[in-house]
Tab-separated table of C-alpha atoms in Angstrom:
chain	number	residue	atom	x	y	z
V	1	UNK	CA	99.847	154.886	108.906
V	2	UNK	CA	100.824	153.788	112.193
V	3	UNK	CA	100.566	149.851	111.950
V	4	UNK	CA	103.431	149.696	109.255
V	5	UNK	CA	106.053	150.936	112.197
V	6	UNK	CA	106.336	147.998	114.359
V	7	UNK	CA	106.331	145.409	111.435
V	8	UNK	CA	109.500	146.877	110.224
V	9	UNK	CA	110.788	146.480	113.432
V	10	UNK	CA	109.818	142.964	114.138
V	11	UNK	CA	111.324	141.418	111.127
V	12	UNK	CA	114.439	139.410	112.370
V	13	UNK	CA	117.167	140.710	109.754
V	14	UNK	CA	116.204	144.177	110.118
V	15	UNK	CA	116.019	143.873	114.744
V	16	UNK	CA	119.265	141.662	113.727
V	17	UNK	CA	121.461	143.795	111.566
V	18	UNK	CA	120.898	146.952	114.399
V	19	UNK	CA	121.815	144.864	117.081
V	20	UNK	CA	124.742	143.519	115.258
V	21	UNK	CA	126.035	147.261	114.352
V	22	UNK	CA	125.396	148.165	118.145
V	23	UNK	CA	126.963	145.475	119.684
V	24	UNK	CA	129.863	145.731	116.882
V	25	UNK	CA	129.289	141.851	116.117
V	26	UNK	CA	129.797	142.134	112.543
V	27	UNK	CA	132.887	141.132	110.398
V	28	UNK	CA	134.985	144.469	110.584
V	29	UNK	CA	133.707	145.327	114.041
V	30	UNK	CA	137.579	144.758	114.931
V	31	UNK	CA	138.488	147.974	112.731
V	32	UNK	CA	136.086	149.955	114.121
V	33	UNK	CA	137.662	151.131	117.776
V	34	UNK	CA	141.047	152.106	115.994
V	35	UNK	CA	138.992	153.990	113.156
V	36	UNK	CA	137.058	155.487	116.027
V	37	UNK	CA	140.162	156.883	117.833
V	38	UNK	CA	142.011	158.258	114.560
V	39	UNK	CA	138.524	160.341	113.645
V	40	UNK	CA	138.482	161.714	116.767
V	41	UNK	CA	141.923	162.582	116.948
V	42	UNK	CA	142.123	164.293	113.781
V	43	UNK	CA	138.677	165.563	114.450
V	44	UNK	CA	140.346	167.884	117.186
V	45	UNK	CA	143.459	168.462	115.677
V	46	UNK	CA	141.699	169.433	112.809
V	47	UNK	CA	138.582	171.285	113.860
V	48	UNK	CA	137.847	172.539	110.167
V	49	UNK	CA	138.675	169.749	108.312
V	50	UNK	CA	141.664	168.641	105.933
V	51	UNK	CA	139.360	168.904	103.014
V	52	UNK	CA	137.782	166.717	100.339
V	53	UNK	CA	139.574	163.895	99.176
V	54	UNK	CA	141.839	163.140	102.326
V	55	UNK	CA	139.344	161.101	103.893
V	56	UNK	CA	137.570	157.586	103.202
V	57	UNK	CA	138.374	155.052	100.049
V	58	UNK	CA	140.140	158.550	98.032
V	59	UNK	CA	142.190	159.127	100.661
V	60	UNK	CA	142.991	155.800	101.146
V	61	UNK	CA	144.209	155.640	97.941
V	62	UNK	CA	146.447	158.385	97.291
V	63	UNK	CA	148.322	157.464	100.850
V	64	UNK	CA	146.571	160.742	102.759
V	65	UNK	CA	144.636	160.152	106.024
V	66	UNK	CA	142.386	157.203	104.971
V	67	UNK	CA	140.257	157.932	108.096
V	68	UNK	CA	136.506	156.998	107.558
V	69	UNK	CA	136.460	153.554	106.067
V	70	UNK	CA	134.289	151.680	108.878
V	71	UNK	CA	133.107	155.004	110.518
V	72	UNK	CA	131.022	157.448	108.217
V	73	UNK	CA	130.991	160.720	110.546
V	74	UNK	CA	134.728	160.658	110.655
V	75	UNK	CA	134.775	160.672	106.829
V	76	UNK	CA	133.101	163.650	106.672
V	77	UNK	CA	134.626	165.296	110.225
V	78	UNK	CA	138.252	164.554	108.313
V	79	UNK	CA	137.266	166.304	105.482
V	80	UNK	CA	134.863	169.097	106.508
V	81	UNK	CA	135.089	169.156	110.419
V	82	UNK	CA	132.694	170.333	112.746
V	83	UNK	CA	130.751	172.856	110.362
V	84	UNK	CA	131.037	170.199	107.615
V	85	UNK	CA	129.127	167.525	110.291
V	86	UNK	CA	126.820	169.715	111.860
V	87	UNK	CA	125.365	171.012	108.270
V	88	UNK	CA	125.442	167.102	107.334
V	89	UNK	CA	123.248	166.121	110.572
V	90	UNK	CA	120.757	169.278	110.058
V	91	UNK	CA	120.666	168.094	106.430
V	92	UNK	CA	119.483	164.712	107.626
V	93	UNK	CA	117.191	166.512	110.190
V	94	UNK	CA	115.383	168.322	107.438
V	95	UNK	CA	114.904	164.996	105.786
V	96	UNK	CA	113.407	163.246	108.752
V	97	UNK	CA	111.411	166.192	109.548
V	98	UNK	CA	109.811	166.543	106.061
V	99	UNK	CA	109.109	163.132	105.414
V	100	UNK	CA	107.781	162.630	109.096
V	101	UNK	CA	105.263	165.677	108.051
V	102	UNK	CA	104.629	163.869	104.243
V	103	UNK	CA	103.887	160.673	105.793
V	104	UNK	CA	101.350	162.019	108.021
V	105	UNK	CA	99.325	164.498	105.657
V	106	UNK	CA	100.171	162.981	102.278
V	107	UNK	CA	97.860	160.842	100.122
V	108	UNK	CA	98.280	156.969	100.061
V	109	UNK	CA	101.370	156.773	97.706
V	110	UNK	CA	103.047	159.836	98.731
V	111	UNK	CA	102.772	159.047	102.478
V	112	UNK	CA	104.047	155.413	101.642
V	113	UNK	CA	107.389	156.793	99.680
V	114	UNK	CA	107.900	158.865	102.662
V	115	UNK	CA	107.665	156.683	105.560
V	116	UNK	CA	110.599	154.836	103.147
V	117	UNK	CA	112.645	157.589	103.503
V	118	UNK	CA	111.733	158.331	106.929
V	119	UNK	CA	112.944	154.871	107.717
V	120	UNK	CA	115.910	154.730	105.113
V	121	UNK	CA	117.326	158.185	106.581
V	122	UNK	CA	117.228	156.991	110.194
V	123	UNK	CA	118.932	153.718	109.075
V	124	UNK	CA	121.547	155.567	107.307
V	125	UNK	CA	122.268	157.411	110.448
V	126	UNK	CA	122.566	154.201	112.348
V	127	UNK	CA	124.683	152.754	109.378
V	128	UNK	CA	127.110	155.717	109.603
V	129	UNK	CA	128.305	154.686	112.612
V	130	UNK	CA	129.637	151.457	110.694
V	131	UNK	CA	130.078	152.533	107.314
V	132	UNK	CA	129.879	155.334	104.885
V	133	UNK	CA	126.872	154.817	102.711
V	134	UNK	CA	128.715	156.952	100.139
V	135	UNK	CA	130.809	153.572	99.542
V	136	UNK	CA	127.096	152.155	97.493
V	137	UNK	CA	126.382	155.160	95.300
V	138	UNK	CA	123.405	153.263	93.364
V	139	UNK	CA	122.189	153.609	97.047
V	140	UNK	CA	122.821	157.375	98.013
V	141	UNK	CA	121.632	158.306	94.809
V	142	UNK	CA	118.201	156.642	95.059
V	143	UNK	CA	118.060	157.986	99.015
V	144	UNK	CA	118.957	161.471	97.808
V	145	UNK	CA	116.123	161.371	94.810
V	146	UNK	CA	113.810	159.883	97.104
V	147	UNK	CA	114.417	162.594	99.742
V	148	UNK	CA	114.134	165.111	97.464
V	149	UNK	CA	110.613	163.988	96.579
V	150	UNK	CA	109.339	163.428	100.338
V	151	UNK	CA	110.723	167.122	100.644
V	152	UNK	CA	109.264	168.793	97.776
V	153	UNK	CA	105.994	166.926	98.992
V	154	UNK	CA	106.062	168.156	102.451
V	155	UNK	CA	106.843	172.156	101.486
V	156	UNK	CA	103.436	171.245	98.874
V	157	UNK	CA	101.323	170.331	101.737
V	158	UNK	CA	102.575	173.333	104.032
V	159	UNK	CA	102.360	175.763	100.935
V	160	UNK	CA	98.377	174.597	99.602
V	161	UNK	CA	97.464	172.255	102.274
V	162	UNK	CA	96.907	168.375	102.576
């Protein structure tokens, strides 16, 4: 279980593309700071949120806020606020923590899928400091399924044992 860890992180595109969202060296990293600011501004002039639709590419569109594009918290902190990001993170907390307990007690294929979306939801939460993920929804929709499983096969183990 343990030797598939540090050959994810040696591979050069995946060490490359955190660096490059950490550093902000990638091509709308100029965006970013001013994206940054607005979330944050609305975030406390709007502690509960403006509601759905005001935020991200919709918003954008219909000439509300916009606020999001190139930072995926303040998406959902426009629209839902603090109780809207704090059940999002616990959401993604329940992920990690299920798949991190599916990895370790599942069977070969089941511990594999897991350790995907172990990896996936942690790179998602790195991502969202770029980018909403919700802007690829082949890809949330997979991550969501796939999270779903590593779930439902964690709360198997703890329910009959691994």
């Amino acid at each position: 279980h343990n030797d598939a860890i540090p050959i994810l992180i040696i591979v050069a595109q995946f060490r490359g593309y955190v660096i490059n969202t950490l550093t902000l060296r990638d091509s709308s990293s100029s965006t970013r700071p001013m994206q940054w600011l607005q979330g944050f501004q609305t975030l406390v002039e709007y502690p509960l949120g403006l509601g759905l639709g005001v935020t991200g590419q919709t918003g954008t569109r219909f000439g509300l806020l916009g606020t999001g594009q190139e930072a995926g918290y303040f998406t959902v902190t426009g629209a839902l606020g603090f109780p809207g990001i704090i059940l999002y993170l616990l959401w993604f907390a329940g992920v990690i923590q299920h798949s991190l307990i599916a990895y370790r007690r599942s069977n070969e294929i089941s511990s594999g899928l897991s350790l995907v979306v172990l990896i996936a939801a942690l790179g998602i939460l790195i991502n969202y400091l770029t980018a909403p993920l919700h802007q690829s929804p082949f890809t949330i929709y997979v991550f969501g399924w796939l999270a779903g499983i590593a779930v439902n096969q964690s709360v198997l183990i703890r329910k009959h044992g691994s």
